mmCIF file of C-alpha atoms in Angstrom:
data_model
loop_
_atom_site.group_PDB
_atom_site.id
_atom_site.type_symbol
_atom_site.label_atom_id
_atom_site.label_comp_id
_atom_site.label_asym_id
_atom_site.label_seq_id
_atom_site.Cartn_x
_atom_site.Cartn_y
_atom_site.Cartn_z
ATOM 1 C CA MET A 215 163.535 29.446 126.801
ATOM 2 C CA THR A 216 166.824 28.334 128.475
ATOM 3 C CA ASP A 217 168.306 25.076 127.205
ATOM 4 C CA ARG A 218 167.734 22.518 129.979
ATOM 5 C CA ARG A 219 171.049 20.808 129.193
ATOM 6 C CA ASP A 220 172.930 23.901 130.365
ATOM 7 C CA PRO A 221 173.327 24.658 134.018
ATOM 8 C CA PRO A 222 170.681 27.058 135.391
ATOM 9 C CA ILE A 223 171.570 30.754 135.224
ATOM 10 C CA ASP A 224 171.092 32.903 138.238
ATOM 11 C CA PRO A 225 169.244 36.060 136.991
ATOM 12 C CA ALA A 226 170.106 37.768 140.197
ATOM 13 C CA ASP A 227 173.660 38.136 139.061
ATOM 14 C CA GLU A 228 174.006 41.943 138.833
ATOM 15 C CA ALA A 229 176.885 41.601 136.343
ATOM 16 C CA TRP A 230 174.633 39.820 133.878
ATOM 17 C CA ARG A 231 171.761 42.298 134.434
ATOM 18 C CA GLU A 232 174.047 45.101 133.335
ATOM 19 C CA LEU A 233 174.517 43.273 130.021
ATOM 20 C CA ASP A 234 170.747 43.446 129.261
ATOM 21 C CA ASP A 235 170.401 46.563 127.057
ATOM 22 C CA THR A 236 166.868 45.852 125.797
ATOM 23 C CA LEU A 237 165.573 48.847 127.770
ATOM 24 C CA ALA A 238 168.668 50.967 127.212
ATOM 25 C CA ASP A 239 169.306 53.395 124.393
ATOM 26 C CA GLY A 240 173.020 52.702 123.915
ATOM 27 C CA PRO A 241 174.784 49.745 122.283
ATOM 28 C CA ALA A 242 175.450 46.503 124.170
ATOM 29 C CA PRO A 243 178.836 45.943 125.853
ATOM 30 C CA ALA A 244 181.462 44.573 123.517
ATOM 31 C CA ALA A 245 182.521 41.667 125.798
ATOM 32 C CA VAL A 246 179.767 39.293 126.917
ATOM 33 C CA PRO A 247 180.699 36.186 128.974
ATOM 34 C CA ASP A 248 179.978 32.920 127.207
ATOM 35 C CA ALA A 249 177.907 31.743 130.177
ATOM 36 C CA ALA A 250 175.601 34.810 129.811
ATOM 37 C CA ARG A 251 175.074 34.752 126.019
ATOM 38 C CA ARG A 252 172.043 32.391 125.933
ATOM 39 C CA TRP A 253 170.362 34.156 128.844
ATOM 40 C CA LEU A 254 171.000 37.547 127.253
ATOM 41 C CA ALA A 255 169.566 36.353 123.908
ATOM 42 C CA ASP A 256 166.451 35.100 125.632
ATOM 43 C CA GLN A 257 166.011 38.419 127.420
ATOM 44 C CA ARG A 258 166.413 40.439 124.257
ATOM 45 C CA LEU A 259 163.966 38.215 122.345
ATOM 46 C CA LEU A 260 161.361 38.490 125.103
ATOM 47 C CA HIS A 261 161.730 42.263 125.456
ATOM 48 C CA GLY A 262 161.649 42.677 121.685
ATOM 49 C CA LEU A 263 158.389 40.775 121.456
ATOM 50 C CA LEU A 264 156.855 42.809 124.294
ATOM 51 C CA ARG A 265 158.002 46.094 122.760
ATOM 52 C CA GLN A 266 156.602 45.138 119.381
ATOM 53 C CA LEU A 267 153.314 44.110 120.960
ATOM 54 C CA HIS A 268 152.779 47.162 123.134
ATOM 55 C CA THR A 269 154.657 49.897 121.278
ATOM 56 C CA ALA A 270 154.409 49.323 117.547
ATOM 57 C CA ASP A 271 150.824 48.064 117.675
ATOM 58 C CA ALA A 272 149.765 50.985 119.852
ATOM 59 C CA GLY A 273 150.976 53.348 117.156
ATOM 60 C CA SER A 274 149.179 51.329 114.535
ATOM 61 C CA ARG A 275 145.995 51.398 116.558
ATOM 62 C CA GLU A 276 146.387 55.156 117.003
ATOM 63 C CA ALA A 277 146.926 55.564 113.268
ATOM 64 C CA ARG A 278 143.904 53.395 112.493
ATOM 65 C CA VAL A 279 141.754 55.338 114.963
ATOM 66 C CA ALA A 280 142.915 58.664 113.477
ATOM 67 C CA GLY A 281 142.104 57.369 109.992
ATOM 68 C CA ILE A 282 138.677 56.198 111.051
ATOM 69 C CA LEU A 283 137.888 59.548 112.704
ATOM 70 C CA ALA A 284 139.091 61.419 109.629
ATOM 71 C CA ARG A 285 136.870 59.239 107.430
ATOM 72 C CA ILE A 286 133.910 59.830 109.737
ATOM 73 C CA ASP A 287 134.475 63.596 109.592
ATOM 74 C CA ALA A 288 134.701 63.441 105.805
ATOM 75 C CA ASP A 289 131.524 61.369 105.542
ATOM 76 C CA CYS A 290 129.703 63.691 107.939
ATOM 77 C CA GLY A 291 130.876 66.696 105.962
ATOM 78 C CA VAL A 292 129.549 65.139 102.750
ATOM 79 C CA ALA A 293 126.294 64.297 104.492
ATOM 80 C CA ARG A 294 125.978 67.833 105.820
ATOM 81 C CA ARG A 295 126.651 69.229 102.350
ATOM 82 C CA TRP A 296 123.985 66.980 100.873
ATOM 83 C CA TRP A 297 121.530 68.113 103.544
ATOM 84 C CA VAL A 298 122.294 71.743 102.704
ATOM 85 C CA VAL A 299 121.851 71.081 98.990
ATOM 86 C CA ALA A 300 118.611 69.188 99.590
ATOM 87 C CA ALA A 301 117.235 71.910 101.865
ATOM 88 C CA ALA A 302 118.119 74.625 99.360
ATOM 89 C CA ALA A 303 116.508 72.662 96.524
ATOM 90 C CA LEU A 304 113.339 72.188 98.588
ATOM 91 C CA LEU A 305 113.229 75.904 99.442
ATOM 92 C CA PHE A 306 113.616 76.949 95.803
ATOM 93 C CA ALA A 307 110.971 74.436 94.763
ATOM 94 C CA VAL A 308 108.468 75.803 97.292
ATOM 95 C CA LEU A 309 109.228 79.410 96.339
ATOM 96 C CA GLY A 310 108.889 78.520 92.690
ATOM 97 C CA VAL A 311 105.482 76.967 93.235
ATOM 98 C CA LEU A 312 104.329 79.966 95.261
ATOM 99 C CA TRP A 313 105.611 82.298 92.528
ATOM 100 C CA VAL A 314 103.735 80.417 89.798
ATOM 101 C CA LEU A 315 100.476 80.011 91.694
ATOM 102 C CA PRO A 316 98.198 83.081 91.560
ATOM 103 C CA ALA A 317 97.618 84.966 94.788
ATOM 104 C CA GLN A 318 94.270 84.323 96.407
ATOM 105 C CA LEU A 319 91.620 86.926 95.685
ATOM 106 C CA PRO A 320 90.534 89.056 98.649
ATOM 107 C CA THR A 321 87.149 88.432 100.206
ATOM 108 C CA VAL A 322 84.265 90.723 99.327
ATOM 109 C CA GLU A 323 84.064 91.938 102.916
ATOM 110 C CA ALA A 324 87.744 92.904 102.957
ATOM 111 C CA ALA A 325 87.583 94.591 99.548
ATOM 112 C CA VAL A 326 84.467 96.640 100.401
ATOM 113 C CA ALA A 327 85.814 97.613 103.826
ATOM 114 C CA ARG A 328 89.070 98.811 102.255
ATOM 115 C CA THR A 329 87.142 100.806 99.636
ATOM 116 C CA VAL A 330 84.865 102.485 102.183
ATOM 117 C CA ALA A 331 87.871 103.381 104.343
ATOM 118 C CA GLU A 332 89.642 104.921 101.342
ATOM 119 C CA LEU A 333 86.598 106.969 100.339
ATOM 120 C CA GLN A 334 86.392 108.387 103.865
ATOM 121 C CA ARG A 335 89.638 110.285 103.386
ATOM 122 C CA ASP A 336 88.979 114.029 103.351
ATOM 123 C CA VAL A 337 90.324 114.757 99.871
ATOM 124 C CA ASP A 338 88.803 116.065 96.625
ATOM 125 C CA ARG A 339 88.325 113.418 93.937
ATOM 126 C CA ARG A 340 87.388 114.094 90.331
ATOM 127 C CA TYR A 341 85.256 111.723 88.236
ATOM 128 C CA HIS A 342 83.997 111.592 84.685
ATOM 129 C CA MET A 343 80.330 110.609 84.726
ATOM 130 C CA VAL A 344 78.350 109.147 81.835
ATOM 131 C CA VAL A 345 74.593 108.588 82.154
ATOM 132 C CA VAL A 346 72.815 106.640 79.416
ATOM 133 C CA THR A 347 69.008 106.359 79.654
ATOM 134 C CA ALA A 348 67.196 104.015 77.277
ATOM 135 C CA SER A 349 63.460 103.975 76.595
ATOM 136 C CA PRO A 350 61.529 100.706 76.138
ATOM 137 C CA GLY A 351 61.689 101.295 72.420
ATOM 138 C CA GLY A 352 65.506 101.419 72.472
ATOM 139 C CA LYS A 353 66.006 105.176 72.105
ATOM 140 C CA GLU A 354 68.944 106.391 74.189
ATOM 141 C CA ARG A 355 69.824 109.717 75.736
ATOM 142 C CA ARG A 356 73.423 110.261 76.817
ATOM 143 C CA VAL A 357 74.728 112.892 79.223
ATOM 144 C CA GLU A 358 78.347 113.489 80.260
ATOM 145 C CA LEU A 359 79.129 115.372 83.468
ATOM 146 C CA ALA A 360 82.128 116.321 85.596
ATOM 147 C CA LEU A 361 81.841 115.380 89.265
ATOM 148 C CA VAL A 362 84.131 116.474 92.099
ATOM 149 C CA ALA A 363 83.382 115.089 95.541
ATOM 150 C CA ARG A 364 84.703 114.677 99.032
ATOM 151 C CA PRO A 365 82.915 113.335 102.136
ATOM 152 C CA GLY A 366 79.829 115.543 102.708
ATOM 153 C CA ARG A 367 80.448 117.741 99.637
ATOM 154 C CA PHE A 368 80.091 117.534 95.872
ATOM 155 C CA ARG A 369 79.950 119.660 92.734
ATOM 156 C CA ILE A 370 78.639 118.524 89.373
ATOM 157 C CA ASP A 371 78.855 120.434 86.076
ATOM 158 C CA GLY A 372 77.733 119.632 82.566
ATOM 159 C CA ARG A 373 75.380 120.309 79.696
ATOM 160 C CA LEU A 374 71.840 118.972 79.648
ATOM 161 C CA PRO A 375 69.490 119.016 76.657
ATOM 162 C CA HIS A 376 68.025 122.375 77.744
ATOM 163 C CA GLY A 377 71.322 124.095 78.586
ATOM 164 C CA THR A 378 74.196 124.156 81.047
ATOM 165 C CA PHE A 379 73.695 122.737 84.524
ATOM 166 C CA ALA A 380 75.584 122.893 87.807
ATOM 167 C CA ALA A 381 74.725 121.748 91.305
ATOM 168 C CA GLY A 382 76.599 121.258 94.536
ATOM 169 C CA CYS A 383 76.655 120.989 98.278
ATOM 170 C CA ASP A 384 79.217 122.651 100.573
ATOM 171 C CA GLY A 385 78.335 120.730 103.709
ATOM 172 C CA ALA A 386 75.923 123.417 104.968
ATOM 173 C CA GLU A 387 73.558 124.040 102.035
ATOM 174 C CA TRP A 388 72.786 122.789 98.560
ATOM 175 C CA TRP A 389 72.539 124.886 95.426
ATOM 176 C CA ARG A 390 71.631 124.560 91.759
ATOM 177 C CA VAL A 391 72.115 126.714 88.659
ATOM 178 C CA GLY A 392 70.486 126.106 85.280
ATOM 179 C CA GLY A 393 68.946 127.807 82.287
ATOM 180 C CA GLN A 394 72.151 129.523 81.254
ATOM 181 C CA GLY A 395 72.561 130.791 84.831
ATOM 182 C CA LEU A 396 69.070 132.301 85.098
ATOM 183 C CA LEU A 397 67.559 129.590 87.320
ATOM 184 C CA ARG A 398 69.077 129.540 90.810
ATOM 185 C CA ARG A 399 67.978 127.659 93.856
ATOM 186 C CA ALA A 400 69.501 126.909 97.247
ATOM 187 C CA GLY A 401 68.445 125.409 100.555
ATOM 188 C CA PRO A 402 69.536 123.638 103.753
ATOM 189 C CA ILE A 403 71.612 120.483 103.449
ATOM 190 C CA ALA A 404 68.765 118.364 104.811
ATOM 191 C CA GLU A 405 66.859 119.153 101.578
ATOM 192 C CA ARG A 406 69.741 118.685 99.150
ATOM 193 C CA ASP A 407 67.777 116.200 97.032
ATOM 194 C CA ARG A 408 65.725 119.197 95.841
ATOM 195 C CA ALA A 409 68.745 120.277 93.820
ATOM 196 C CA PHE A 410 67.767 117.562 91.322
ATOM 197 C CA GLU A 411 64.021 118.157 91.164
ATOM 198 C CA GLY A 412 62.797 117.996 87.617
ATOM 199 C CA LEU A 413 65.830 115.945 86.551
ATOM 200 C CA GLY A 414 64.474 112.535 87.509
ATOM 201 C CA ASP A 415 64.800 111.382 83.927
ATOM 202 C CA LEU A 416 68.513 112.224 83.923
ATOM 203 C CA LEU A 417 70.105 112.278 87.367
ATOM 204 C CA GLU A 418 69.421 110.772 90.765
ATOM 205 C CA PRO A 419 71.208 112.243 93.784
ATOM 206 C CA GLY A 420 71.275 108.943 95.632
ATOM 207 C CA TYR A 421 73.885 107.606 93.225
ATOM 208 C CA LEU A 422 76.283 110.556 93.352
ATOM 209 C CA ASP A 423 77.639 109.841 96.839
ATOM 210 C CA VAL A 424 80.184 107.152 95.956
ATOM 211 C CA GLN A 425 81.106 106.393 99.555
ATOM 212 C CA ASP A 426 77.504 105.921 100.676
ATOM 213 C CA LEU A 427 76.715 103.939 97.547
ATOM 214 C CA VAL A 428 79.561 101.450 98.096
ATOM 215 C CA ARG A 429 78.568 101.099 101.743
ATOM 216 C CA ARG A 430 74.949 100.296 100.750
ATOM 217 C CA LEU A 431 75.778 97.807 98.010
ATOM 218 C CA PRO A 432 76.094 94.714 100.263
ATOM 219 C CA GLN A 433 72.647 95.504 101.714
ATOM 220 C CA GLU A 434 70.968 95.646 98.311
ATOM 221 C CA LEU A 435 72.939 93.177 96.202
ATOM 222 C CA GLN A 436 75.023 90.040 96.429
ATOM 223 C CA LEU A 437 78.697 90.857 95.815
ATOM 224 C CA ARG A 438 81.591 88.677 94.714
ATOM 225 C CA VAL A 439 85.200 89.290 93.708
ATOM 226 C CA VAL A 440 85.582 87.840 90.222
ATOM 227 C CA GLU A 441 89.115 88.615 89.037
ATOM 228 C CA ARG A 442 92.388 90.483 89.491
ATOM 229 C CA THR A 443 93.662 92.676 86.655
ATOM 230 C CA PRO A 444 96.811 94.818 86.167
ATOM 231 C CA GLY A 445 96.542 98.557 86.725
ATOM 232 C CA ALA A 446 98.662 101.671 86.356
ATOM 233 C CA ARG A 447 99.273 101.818 90.129
ATOM 234 C CA GLY A 448 99.246 98.095 90.857
ATOM 235 C CA PRO A 449 96.794 95.181 90.729
ATOM 236 C CA GLN A 450 93.064 95.877 90.696
ATOM 237 C CA VAL A 451 90.179 93.641 91.694
ATOM 238 C CA ARG A 452 86.828 93.490 89.981
ATOM 239 C CA ILE A 453 83.679 93.157 92.073
ATOM 240 C CA GLU A 454 80.302 92.257 90.596
ATOM 241 C CA ALA A 455 76.955 92.664 92.338
ATOM 242 C CA VAL A 456 73.609 91.099 91.435
ATOM 243 C CA PRO A 457 70.287 90.888 93.322
ATOM 244 C CA THR A 458 69.819 88.017 95.735
ATOM 245 C CA ALA A 459 66.892 85.645 95.265
ATOM 246 C CA ALA A 460 65.354 86.728 98.576
ATOM 247 C CA ALA A 461 65.941 90.458 98.133
ATOM 248 C CA PRO A 462 63.109 92.662 96.843
ATOM 249 C CA ARG A 463 63.519 93.811 93.252
ATOM 250 C CA GLY A 464 64.697 97.400 93.629
ATOM 251 C CA ARG A 465 65.705 99.917 91.040
ATOM 252 C CA LEU A 466 69.361 98.955 91.250
ATOM 253 C CA ARG A 467 69.667 95.738 89.279
ATOM 254 C CA ALA A 468 73.455 95.274 89.007
ATOM 255 C CA ALA A 469 76.755 96.927 89.805
ATOM 256 C CA ARG A 470 80.384 96.493 88.803
ATOM 257 C CA LEU A 471 83.340 97.996 90.654
ATOM 258 C CA GLN A 472 86.994 98.159 89.707
ATOM 259 C CA CYS A 473 89.156 98.883 92.776
ATOM 260 C CA GLU A 474 92.851 99.205 93.486
ATOM 261 C CA GLU A 475 93.703 96.162 95.553
ATOM 262 C CA ALA A 476 96.294 97.892 97.728
ATOM 263 C CA THR A 477 94.364 101.091 98.524
ATOM 264 C CA GLY A 478 90.729 100.165 97.882
ATOM 265 C CA MET A 479 90.259 103.202 95.629
ATOM 266 C CA VAL A 480 87.330 102.810 93.198
ATOM 267 C CA THR A 481 88.713 103.481 89.711
ATOM 268 C CA GLU A 482 85.499 102.629 87.863
ATOM 269 C CA LEU A 483 81.891 102.092 88.927
ATOM 270 C CA GLU A 484 78.980 100.949 86.759
ATOM 271 C CA LEU A 485 75.348 100.851 87.889
ATOM 272 C CA ASP A 486 72.392 99.349 86.032
ATOM 273 C CA LEU A 487 68.977 100.675 87.100
ATOM 274 C CA VAL A 488 65.421 99.820 86.142
ATOM 275 C CA LEU A 489 63.105 102.827 85.683
ATOM 276 C CA PRO A 490 59.315 103.020 85.516
ATOM 277 C CA LEU A 491 57.540 101.910 82.330
ATOM 278 C CA GLY A 492 60.391 99.598 81.344
ATOM 279 C CA ALA A 493 63.103 102.207 80.826
ATOM 280 C CA THR A 494 66.696 101.484 81.921
ATOM 281 C CA ARG A 495 69.646 103.596 82.922
ATOM 282 C CA ARG A 496 73.354 102.960 83.100
ATOM 283 C CA LEU A 497 75.566 105.228 85.157
ATOM 284 C CA VAL A 498 79.348 104.993 84.736
ATOM 285 C CA LEU A 499 81.847 106.774 86.988
ATOM 286 C CA ARG A 500 85.529 106.790 86.048
ATOM 287 C CA TYR A 501 88.036 108.068 88.585
ATOM 288 C CA LEU A 502 90.401 110.736 87.245
ATOM 289 C CA GLY A 503 92.453 111.452 90.374
ATOM 290 C CA GLU A 504 92.744 113.743 93.367
ATOM 291 C CA GLU A 505 92.545 117.523 93.149
ATOM 292 C CA PRO A 506 95.080 119.678 95.005
ATOM 293 C CA ALA A 507 93.706 120.976 98.294
ATOM 294 C CA GLY A 508 91.924 124.325 98.132
ATOM 295 C CA LEU A 509 91.246 124.415 94.388
ATOM 296 C CA VAL A 510 87.639 123.179 94.431
ATOM 297 C CA ASP A 511 84.919 125.574 95.585
ATOM 298 C CA TYR A 512 81.786 123.731 96.699
ATOM 299 C CA SER A 513 79.866 126.843 97.725
ATOM 300 C CA ARG A 514 77.134 128.378 95.560
ATOM 301 C CA PRO A 515 78.518 130.628 92.829
ATOM 302 C CA TRP A 516 76.353 133.655 93.631
#
């Protein structure tokens, strides 16, 4: 950048080098030789351009990079927030659908297995029993009885057309009292069906053992779970049973069970039976609850 009309300047002159303050922090010397002014101006212009190129622009690039990174972080934060919002919305939508949709009904096998397991518990259970027998002509005879049972034991009390009646089994023998207490019979447990001799038109011992009856139902009838209903102690399921096409036509023609879904406890049991000569019988058992231990005496009362 030196004017070619001027004599060449020797940059090796140490005196002139000391005048170059482009890399110094202090002010330039007050007295500058006239011969060194153009060379010094060129030096300062060149160093100024280099400093602007490498110093100021580096800061600008650093500022731009910092701005870009900050924008990226902000965008990523927004994206992450949107992902969180979207995930939460999806979760609430799924839970809402599951809450609205009804729970699937249990299978018949599971419901019956739970009921049989519950009835195996060694506790005393009280039932209200209603037996309605209808003749072919439509005449009905109704009997109400109180039944208390536990596995291997039972006691039944009520009033029959000819007087009071009581029968039971204590696990070792059966007994029966009728005729205002004048008729008494007892025998070994293997012959407990004899406790109901002469009462074939009213009671049948095979339908008093609730546990055994529920266990036999799938062998005699076709069962299906039809609905879920609310109950005092939680949801209940309703099971209906009808004869299969291939099964022989037995006396038991239909059954309906109402069971607690959580425990399997039978709260109501209805049986429809076909009797000889076209008569029919309906037996209804309604569960009343458990009896405190030790209050029920299954042994014969004499």
